[in-house]
mmCIF file of C-alpha atoms in Angstrom:
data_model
loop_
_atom_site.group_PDB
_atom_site.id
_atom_site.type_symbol
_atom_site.label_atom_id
_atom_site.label_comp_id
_atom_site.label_asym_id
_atom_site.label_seq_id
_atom_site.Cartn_x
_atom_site.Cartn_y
_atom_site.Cartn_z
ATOM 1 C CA UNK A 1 0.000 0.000 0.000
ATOM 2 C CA UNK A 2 2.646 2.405 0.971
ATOM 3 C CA UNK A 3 4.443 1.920 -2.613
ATOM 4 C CA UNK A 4 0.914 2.074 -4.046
ATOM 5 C CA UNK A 5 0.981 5.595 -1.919
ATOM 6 C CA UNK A 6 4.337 6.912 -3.618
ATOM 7 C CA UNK A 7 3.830 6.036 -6.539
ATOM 8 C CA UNK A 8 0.093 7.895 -7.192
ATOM 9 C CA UNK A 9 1.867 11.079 -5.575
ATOM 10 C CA UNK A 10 4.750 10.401 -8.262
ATOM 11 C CA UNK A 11 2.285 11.019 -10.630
ATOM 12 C CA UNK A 12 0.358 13.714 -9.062
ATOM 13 C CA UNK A 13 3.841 15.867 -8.837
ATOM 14 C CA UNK A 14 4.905 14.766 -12.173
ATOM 15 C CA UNK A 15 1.436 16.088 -13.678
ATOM 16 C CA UNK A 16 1.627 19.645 -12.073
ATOM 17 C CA UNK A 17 5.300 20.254 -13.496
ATOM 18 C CA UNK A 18 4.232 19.414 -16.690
ATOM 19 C CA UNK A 19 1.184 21.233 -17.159
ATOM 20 C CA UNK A 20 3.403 24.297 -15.876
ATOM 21 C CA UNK A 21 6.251 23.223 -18.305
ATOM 22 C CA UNK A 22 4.167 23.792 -21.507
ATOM 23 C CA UNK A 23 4.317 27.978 -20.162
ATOM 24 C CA UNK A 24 7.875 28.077 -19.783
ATOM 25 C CA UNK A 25 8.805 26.383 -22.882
ATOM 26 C CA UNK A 26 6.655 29.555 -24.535
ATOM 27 C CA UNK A 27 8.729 31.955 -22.080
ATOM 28 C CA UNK A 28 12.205 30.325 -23.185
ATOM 29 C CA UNK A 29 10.714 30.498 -26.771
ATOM 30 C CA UNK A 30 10.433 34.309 -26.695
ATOM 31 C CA UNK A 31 14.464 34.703 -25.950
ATOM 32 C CA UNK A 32 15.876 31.722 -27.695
ATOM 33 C CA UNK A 33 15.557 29.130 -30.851
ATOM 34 C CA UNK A 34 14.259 25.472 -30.162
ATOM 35 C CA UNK A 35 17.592 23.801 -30.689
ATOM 36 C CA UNK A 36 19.486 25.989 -28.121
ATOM 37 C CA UNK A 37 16.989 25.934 -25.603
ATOM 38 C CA UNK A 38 16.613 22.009 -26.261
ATOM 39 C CA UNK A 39 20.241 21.784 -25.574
ATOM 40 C CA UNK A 40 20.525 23.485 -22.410
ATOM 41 C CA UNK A 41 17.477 21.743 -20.666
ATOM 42 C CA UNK A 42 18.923 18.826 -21.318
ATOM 43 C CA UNK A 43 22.766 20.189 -19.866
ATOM 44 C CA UNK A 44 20.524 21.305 -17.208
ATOM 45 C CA UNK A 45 18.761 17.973 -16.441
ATOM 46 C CA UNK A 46 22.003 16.056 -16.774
ATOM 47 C CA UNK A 47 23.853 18.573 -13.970
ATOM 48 C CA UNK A 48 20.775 17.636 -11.989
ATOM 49 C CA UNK A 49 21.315 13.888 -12.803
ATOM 50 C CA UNK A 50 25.395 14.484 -11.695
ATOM 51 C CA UNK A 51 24.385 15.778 -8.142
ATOM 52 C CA UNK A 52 21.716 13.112 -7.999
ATOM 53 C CA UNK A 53 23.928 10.150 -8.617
ATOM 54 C CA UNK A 54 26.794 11.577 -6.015
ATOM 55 C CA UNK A 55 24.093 11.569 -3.231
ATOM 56 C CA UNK A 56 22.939 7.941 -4.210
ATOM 57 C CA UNK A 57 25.215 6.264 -6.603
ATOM 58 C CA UNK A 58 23.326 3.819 -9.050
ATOM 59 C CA UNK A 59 24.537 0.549 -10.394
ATOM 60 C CA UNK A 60 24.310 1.397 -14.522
ATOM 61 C CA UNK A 61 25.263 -1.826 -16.146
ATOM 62 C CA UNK A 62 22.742 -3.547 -18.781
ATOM 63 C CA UNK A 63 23.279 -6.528 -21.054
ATOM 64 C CA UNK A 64 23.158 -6.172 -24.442
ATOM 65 C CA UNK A 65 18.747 -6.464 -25.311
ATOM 66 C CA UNK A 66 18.325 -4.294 -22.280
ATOM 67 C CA UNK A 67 20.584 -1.363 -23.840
ATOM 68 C CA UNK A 68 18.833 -2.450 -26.990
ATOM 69 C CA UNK A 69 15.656 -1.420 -25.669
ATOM 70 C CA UNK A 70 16.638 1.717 -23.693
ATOM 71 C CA UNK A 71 17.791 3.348 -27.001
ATOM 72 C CA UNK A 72 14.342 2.173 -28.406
ATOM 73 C CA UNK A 73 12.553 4.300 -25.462
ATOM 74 C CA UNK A 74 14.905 7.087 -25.949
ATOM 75 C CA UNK A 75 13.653 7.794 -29.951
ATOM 76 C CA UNK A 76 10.370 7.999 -28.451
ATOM 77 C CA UNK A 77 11.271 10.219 -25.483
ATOM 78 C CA UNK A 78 13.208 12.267 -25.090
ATOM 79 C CA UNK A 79 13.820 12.607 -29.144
ATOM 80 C CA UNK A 80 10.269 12.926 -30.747
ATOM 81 C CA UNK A 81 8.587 13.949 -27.841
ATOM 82 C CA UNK A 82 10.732 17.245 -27.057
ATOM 83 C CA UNK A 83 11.477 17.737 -30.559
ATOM 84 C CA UNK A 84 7.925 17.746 -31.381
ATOM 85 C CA UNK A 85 6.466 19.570 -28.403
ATOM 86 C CA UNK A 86 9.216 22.671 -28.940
ATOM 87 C CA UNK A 87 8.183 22.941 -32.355
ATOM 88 C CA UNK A 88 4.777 22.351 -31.763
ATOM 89 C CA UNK A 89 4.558 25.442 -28.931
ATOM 90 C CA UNK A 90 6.469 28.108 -31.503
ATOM 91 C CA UNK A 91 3.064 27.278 -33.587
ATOM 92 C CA UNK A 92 0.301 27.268 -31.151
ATOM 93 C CA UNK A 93 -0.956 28.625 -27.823
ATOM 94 C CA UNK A 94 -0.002 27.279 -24.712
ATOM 95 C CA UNK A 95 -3.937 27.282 -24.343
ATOM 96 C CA UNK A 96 -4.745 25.167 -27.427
ATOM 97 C CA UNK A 97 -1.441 22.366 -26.740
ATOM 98 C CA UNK A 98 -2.951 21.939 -23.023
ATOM 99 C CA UNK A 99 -6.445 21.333 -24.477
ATOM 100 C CA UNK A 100 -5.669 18.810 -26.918
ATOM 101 C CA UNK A 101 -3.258 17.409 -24.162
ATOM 102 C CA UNK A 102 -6.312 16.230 -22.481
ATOM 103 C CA UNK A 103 -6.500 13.086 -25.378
ATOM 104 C CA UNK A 104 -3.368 11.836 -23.565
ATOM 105 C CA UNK A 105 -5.211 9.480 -20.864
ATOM 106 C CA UNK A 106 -7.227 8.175 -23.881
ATOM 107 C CA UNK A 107 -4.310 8.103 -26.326
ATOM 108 C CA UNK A 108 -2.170 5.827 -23.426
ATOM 109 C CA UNK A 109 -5.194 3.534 -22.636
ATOM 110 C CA UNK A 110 -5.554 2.758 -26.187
ATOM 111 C CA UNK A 111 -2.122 1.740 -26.619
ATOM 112 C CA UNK A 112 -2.267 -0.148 -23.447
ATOM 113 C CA UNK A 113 -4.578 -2.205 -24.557
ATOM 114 C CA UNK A 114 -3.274 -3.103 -27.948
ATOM 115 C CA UNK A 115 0.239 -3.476 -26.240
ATOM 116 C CA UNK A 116 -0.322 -4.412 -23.224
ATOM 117 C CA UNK A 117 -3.342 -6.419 -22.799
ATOM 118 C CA UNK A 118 -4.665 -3.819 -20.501
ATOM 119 C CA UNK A 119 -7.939 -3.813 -20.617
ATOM 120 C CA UNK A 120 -10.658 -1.786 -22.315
ATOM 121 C CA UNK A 121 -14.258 -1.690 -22.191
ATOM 122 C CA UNK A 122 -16.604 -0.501 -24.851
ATOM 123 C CA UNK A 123 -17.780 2.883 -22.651
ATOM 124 C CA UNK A 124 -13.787 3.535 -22.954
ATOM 125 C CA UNK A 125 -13.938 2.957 -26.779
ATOM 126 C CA UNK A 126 -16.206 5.095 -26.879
ATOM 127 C CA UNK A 127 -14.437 7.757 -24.663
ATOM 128 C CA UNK A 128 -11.431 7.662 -27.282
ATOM 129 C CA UNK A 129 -13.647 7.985 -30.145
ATOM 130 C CA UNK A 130 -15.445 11.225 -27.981
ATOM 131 C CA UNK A 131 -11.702 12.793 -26.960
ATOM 132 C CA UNK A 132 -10.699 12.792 -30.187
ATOM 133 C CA UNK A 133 -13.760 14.039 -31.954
ATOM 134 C CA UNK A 134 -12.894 17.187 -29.667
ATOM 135 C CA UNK A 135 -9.619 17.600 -30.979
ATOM 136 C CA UNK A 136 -10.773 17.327 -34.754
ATOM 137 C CA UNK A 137 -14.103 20.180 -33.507
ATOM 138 C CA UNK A 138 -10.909 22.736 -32.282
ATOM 139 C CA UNK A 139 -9.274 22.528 -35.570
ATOM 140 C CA UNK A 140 -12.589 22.790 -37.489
ATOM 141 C CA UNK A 141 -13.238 25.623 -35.503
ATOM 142 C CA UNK A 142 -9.523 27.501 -35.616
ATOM 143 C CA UNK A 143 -10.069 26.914 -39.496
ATOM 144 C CA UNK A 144 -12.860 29.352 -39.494
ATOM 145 C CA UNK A 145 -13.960 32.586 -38.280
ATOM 146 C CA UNK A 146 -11.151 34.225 -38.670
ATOM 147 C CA UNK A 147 -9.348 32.535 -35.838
ATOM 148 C CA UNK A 148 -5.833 32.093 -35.780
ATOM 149 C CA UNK A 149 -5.271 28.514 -37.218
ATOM 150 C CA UNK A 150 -2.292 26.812 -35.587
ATOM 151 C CA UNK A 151 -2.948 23.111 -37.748
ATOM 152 C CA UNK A 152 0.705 22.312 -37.845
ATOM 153 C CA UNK A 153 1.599 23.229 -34.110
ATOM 154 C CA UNK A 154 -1.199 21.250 -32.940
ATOM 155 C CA UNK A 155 -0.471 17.940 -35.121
ATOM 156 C CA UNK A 156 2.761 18.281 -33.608
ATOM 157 C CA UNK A 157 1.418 18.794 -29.751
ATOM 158 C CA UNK A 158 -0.244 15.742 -31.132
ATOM 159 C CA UNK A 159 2.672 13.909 -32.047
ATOM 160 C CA UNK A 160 4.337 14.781 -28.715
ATOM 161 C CA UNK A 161 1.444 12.926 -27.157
ATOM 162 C CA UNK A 162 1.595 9.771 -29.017
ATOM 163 C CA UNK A 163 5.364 9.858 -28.567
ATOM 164 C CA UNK A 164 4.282 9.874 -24.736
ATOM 165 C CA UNK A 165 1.617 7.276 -24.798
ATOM 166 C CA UNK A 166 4.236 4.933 -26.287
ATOM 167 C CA UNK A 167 7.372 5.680 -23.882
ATOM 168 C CA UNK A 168 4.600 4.928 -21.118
ATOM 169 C CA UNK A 169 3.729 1.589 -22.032
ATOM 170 C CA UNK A 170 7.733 0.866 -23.110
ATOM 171 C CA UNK A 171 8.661 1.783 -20.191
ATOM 172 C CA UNK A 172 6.024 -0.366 -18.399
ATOM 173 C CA UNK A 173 7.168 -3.364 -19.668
ATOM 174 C CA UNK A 174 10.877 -2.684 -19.561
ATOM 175 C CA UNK A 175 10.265 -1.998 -15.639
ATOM 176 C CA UNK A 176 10.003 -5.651 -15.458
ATOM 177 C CA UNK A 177 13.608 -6.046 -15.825
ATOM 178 C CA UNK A 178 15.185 -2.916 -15.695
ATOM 179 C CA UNK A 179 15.512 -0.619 -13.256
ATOM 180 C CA UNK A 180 12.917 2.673 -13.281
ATOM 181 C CA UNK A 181 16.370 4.848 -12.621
ATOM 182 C CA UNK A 182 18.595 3.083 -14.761
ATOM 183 C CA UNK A 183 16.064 4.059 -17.397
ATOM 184 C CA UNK A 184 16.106 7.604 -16.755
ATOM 185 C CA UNK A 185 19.495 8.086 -16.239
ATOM 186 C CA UNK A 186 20.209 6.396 -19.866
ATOM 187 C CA UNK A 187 17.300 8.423 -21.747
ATOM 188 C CA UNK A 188 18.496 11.574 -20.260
ATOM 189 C CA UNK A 189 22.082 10.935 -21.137
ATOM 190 C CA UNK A 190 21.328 10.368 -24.583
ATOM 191 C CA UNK A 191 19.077 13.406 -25.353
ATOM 192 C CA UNK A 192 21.674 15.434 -23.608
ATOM 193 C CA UNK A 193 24.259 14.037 -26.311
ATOM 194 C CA UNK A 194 21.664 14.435 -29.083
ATOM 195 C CA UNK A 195 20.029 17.786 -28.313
ATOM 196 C CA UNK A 196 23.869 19.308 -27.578
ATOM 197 C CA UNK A 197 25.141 17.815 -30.472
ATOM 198 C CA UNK A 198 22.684 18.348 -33.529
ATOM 199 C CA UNK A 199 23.020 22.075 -31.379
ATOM 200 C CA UNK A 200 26.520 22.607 -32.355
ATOM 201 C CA UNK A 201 26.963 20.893 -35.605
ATOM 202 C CA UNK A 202 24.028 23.192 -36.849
ATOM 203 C CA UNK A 203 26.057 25.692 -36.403
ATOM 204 C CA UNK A 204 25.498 26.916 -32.655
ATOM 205 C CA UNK A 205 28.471 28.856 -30.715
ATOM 206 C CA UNK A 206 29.657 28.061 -27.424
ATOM 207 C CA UNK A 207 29.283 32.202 -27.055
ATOM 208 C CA UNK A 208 25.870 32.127 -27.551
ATOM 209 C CA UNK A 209 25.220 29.038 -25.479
ATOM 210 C CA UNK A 210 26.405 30.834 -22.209
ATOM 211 C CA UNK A 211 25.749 34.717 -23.217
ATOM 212 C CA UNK A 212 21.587 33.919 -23.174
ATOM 213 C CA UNK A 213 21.804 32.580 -19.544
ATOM 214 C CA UNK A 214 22.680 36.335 -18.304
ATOM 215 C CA UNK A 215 18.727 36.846 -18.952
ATOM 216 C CA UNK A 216 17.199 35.602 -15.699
ATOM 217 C CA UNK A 217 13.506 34.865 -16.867
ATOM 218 C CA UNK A 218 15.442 33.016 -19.233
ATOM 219 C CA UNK A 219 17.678 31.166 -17.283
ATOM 220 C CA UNK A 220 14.575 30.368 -14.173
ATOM 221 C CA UNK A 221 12.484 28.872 -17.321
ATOM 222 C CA UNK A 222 15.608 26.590 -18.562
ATOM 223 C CA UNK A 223 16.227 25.471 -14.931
ATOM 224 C CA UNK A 224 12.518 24.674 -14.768
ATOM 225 C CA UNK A 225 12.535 22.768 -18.176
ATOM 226 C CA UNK A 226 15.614 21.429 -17.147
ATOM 227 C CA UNK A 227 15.523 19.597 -13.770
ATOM 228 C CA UNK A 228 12.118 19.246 -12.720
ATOM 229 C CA UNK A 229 10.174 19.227 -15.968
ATOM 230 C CA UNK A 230 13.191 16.822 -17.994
ATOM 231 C CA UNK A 231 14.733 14.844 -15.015
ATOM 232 C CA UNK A 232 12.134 14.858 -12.028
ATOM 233 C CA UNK A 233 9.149 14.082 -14.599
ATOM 234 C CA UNK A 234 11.366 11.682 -16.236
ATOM 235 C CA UNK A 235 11.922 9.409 -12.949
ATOM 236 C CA UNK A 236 8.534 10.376 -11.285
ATOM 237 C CA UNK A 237 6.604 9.109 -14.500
ATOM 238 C CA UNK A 238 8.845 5.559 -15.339
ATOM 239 C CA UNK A 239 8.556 5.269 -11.001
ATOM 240 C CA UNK A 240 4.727 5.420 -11.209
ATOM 241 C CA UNK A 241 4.428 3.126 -14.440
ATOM 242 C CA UNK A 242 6.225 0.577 -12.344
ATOM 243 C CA UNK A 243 3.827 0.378 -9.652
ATOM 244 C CA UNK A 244 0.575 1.305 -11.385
ATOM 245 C CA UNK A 245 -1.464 0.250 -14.282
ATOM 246 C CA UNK A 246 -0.626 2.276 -17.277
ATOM 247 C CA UNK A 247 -4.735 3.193 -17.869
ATOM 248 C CA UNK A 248 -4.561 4.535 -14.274
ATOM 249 C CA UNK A 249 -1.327 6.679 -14.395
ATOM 250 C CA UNK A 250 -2.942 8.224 -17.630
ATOM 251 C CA UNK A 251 -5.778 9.880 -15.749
ATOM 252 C CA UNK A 252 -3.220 12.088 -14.148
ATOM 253 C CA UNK A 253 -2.646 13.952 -17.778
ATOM 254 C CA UNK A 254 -6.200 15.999 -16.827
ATOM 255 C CA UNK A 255 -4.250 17.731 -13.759
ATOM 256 C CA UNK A 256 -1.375 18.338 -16.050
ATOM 257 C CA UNK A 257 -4.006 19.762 -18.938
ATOM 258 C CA UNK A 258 -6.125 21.686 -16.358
ATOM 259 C CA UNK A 259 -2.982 23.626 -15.239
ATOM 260 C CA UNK A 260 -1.607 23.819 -18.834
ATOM 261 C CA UNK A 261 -5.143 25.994 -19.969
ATOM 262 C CA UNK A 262 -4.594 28.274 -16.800
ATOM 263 C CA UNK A 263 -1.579 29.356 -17.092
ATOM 264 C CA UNK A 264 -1.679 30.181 -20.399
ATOM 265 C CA UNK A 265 -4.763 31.991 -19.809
ATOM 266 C CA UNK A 266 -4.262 33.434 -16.617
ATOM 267 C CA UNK A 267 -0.343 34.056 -16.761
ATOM 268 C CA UNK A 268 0.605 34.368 -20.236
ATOM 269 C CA UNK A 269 -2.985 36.143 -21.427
ATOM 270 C CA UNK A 270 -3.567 33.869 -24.216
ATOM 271 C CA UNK A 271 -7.119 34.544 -25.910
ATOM 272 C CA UNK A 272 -9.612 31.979 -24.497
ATOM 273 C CA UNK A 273 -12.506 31.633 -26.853
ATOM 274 C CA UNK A 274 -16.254 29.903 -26.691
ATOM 275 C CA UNK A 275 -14.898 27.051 -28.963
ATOM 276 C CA UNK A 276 -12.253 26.331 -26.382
ATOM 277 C CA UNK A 277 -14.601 25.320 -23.860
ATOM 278 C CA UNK A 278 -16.760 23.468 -26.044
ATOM 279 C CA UNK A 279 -13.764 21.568 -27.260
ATOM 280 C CA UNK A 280 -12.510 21.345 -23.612
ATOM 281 C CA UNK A 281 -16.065 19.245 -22.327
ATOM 282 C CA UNK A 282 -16.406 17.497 -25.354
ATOM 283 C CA UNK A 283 -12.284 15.933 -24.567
ATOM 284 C CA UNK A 284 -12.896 15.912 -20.896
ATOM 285 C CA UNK A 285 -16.341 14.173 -21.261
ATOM 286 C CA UNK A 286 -14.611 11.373 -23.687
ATOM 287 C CA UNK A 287 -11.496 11.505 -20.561
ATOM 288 C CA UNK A 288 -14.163 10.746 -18.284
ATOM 289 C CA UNK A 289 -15.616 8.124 -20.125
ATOM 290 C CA UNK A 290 -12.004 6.800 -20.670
ATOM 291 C CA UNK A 291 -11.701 5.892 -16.746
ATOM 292 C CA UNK A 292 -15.485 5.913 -15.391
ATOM 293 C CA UNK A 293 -15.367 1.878 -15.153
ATOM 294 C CA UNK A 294 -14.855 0.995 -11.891
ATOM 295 C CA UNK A 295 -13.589 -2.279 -12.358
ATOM 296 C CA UNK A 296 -10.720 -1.040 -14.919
ATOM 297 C CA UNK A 297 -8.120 -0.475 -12.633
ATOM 298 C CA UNK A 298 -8.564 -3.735 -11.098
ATOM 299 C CA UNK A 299 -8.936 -5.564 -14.547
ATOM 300 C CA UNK A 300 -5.661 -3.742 -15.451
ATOM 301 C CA UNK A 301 -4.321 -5.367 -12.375
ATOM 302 C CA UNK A 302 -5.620 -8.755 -12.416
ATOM 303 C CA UNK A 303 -4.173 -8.901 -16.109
ATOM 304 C CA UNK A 304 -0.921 -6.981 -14.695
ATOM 305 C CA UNK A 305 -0.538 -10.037 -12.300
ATOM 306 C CA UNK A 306 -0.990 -12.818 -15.137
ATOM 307 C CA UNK A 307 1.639 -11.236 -17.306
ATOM 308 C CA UNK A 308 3.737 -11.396 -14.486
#
């Protein structure tokens, strides 16, 4: 019970920082390009990583099919995923990416179930179908009116979910024989070595890396990005996939999207129109559908126990 415990508030904390972490990927966005500020968040999540594995050194060996699947997670996240999301925000509104974030919980629990025989009852088919249908309404609706239309940064915020569905339920069945840290310590490793280098050999100066840093709002949103929204997210979210169902972790996407919509709204100003909210209900009410069975998250469980 008391790892049951730790691991829901895993994903509690990890769904706060992200929904915040859309905002100050928009903030870095106004001061920097994506590549740079990719690089340094994941400098900054590695530093984090450093003083993390000083205080509690971690045994880092893998055999050859566990390394094999590591790099598999790490195309999914951290590649696609921040790639996509980065360029996904310098199109859209933080507003409109934490909106059609809500499809995450349905996006995961369809995977799940096609992946990993979690299961899936016809109200959450239908729940998918509903999420996704509000998704398909917003971009109907930005196409008209003479509303900003932000199609390509949305497909990508789109991307960036799928991209998180599947490191999810990778992750939840490499758990089984890999460590939860060993995991994060790898994927962050390599998207520091990817980000820094594809950084550099695009032409990027070391002058220019440091220089930006001087700017404070700046340098608060890359710390942000960095250690609590690229490592602490990273080990809170593989942590909680090892000790939870997949389909019940997912439901913790609507804090994350719910805090997402604020901020942009409240902090950043973003326009907030009537189609928003009628997209909003119509994803939430498919969400809710997605995780209203009561006996899911003990199906998921019960089937959890018989893979095992």
């Amino acid at each position: 019970m008391m790892g049951k415990n730790k691991a829901l508030l895993a994903a509690m904390v990890f769904s706060v920082i992200i929904g915040l972490s859309f905002m100050f990927v928009k903030i870095s966005l106004s001061y920097e390009g994506q590549l740079l500020i990719l690089a340094q968040r994941f400098t900054f999540a590695c530093l984090g990583l450093v003083i993390f594995l000083i205080i509690r050194p971690i045994n880092l060996r893998l055999n050859r099919n566990e390394v094999m699947i590591v790099l598999l997670i790490s195309l999914f996240y951290p590649i696609i995923f921040f790639s996509s999301q980065i360029l996904g925000l310098d199109q859209t509104t933080v507003t409109e990416a934490g909106i059609i974030q809500a499809i995450a919980p349905a996006v995961t629990v369809l995977l799940a179930s096609i992946f990993l025989k979690e299961t899936v009852r016809k109200m959450q088919g239908t729940g998918i179908i509903l999420s996704i249908a509000g998704v398909v309404y917003l971009q109907v609706m930005n196409g008209s009116g003479g509303y900003n239309f932000h199609l390509i940064g949305n497909l990508l915020i789109i991307l960036s979910i799928l991209a998180t569905a599947v490191w999810q339920v990778m992750s939840r069945r490499a758990t089984r024989t890999i460590k939860p840290i060993q995991i994060t310590i790898y994927i962050l490793l390599i998207g520091f070595i990817f980000f820094n280098a594809v950084y550099f050999i695009s032409g990027g100066s070391f002058g220019e890396y440091t220089s930006v840093l001087a700017e404070m709002p700046y340098l608060g949103s890359i710390l942000f990005l960095g250690v609590l929204s690229t490592f602490g997210t990273s080990l809170l979210t593989i942590y909680a996939v090892s000790k939870l169902p997949v389909i019940q972790v997912s439901v913790f996407n609507n804090v994350a999207t719910l805090i997402t919509i604020l901020s942009g709204v409240l902090i950043l100003n973003e326009p907030f129109y009537y189609y928003h909210v009628i997209g909003a209900i119509v994803i939430i009410m498919g969400v809710i559908l997605v995780n209203s069975n009561k006996n899911t998250i003990r199906k998921a469980k019960m089937a959890q126990k018989e893979q095992s």
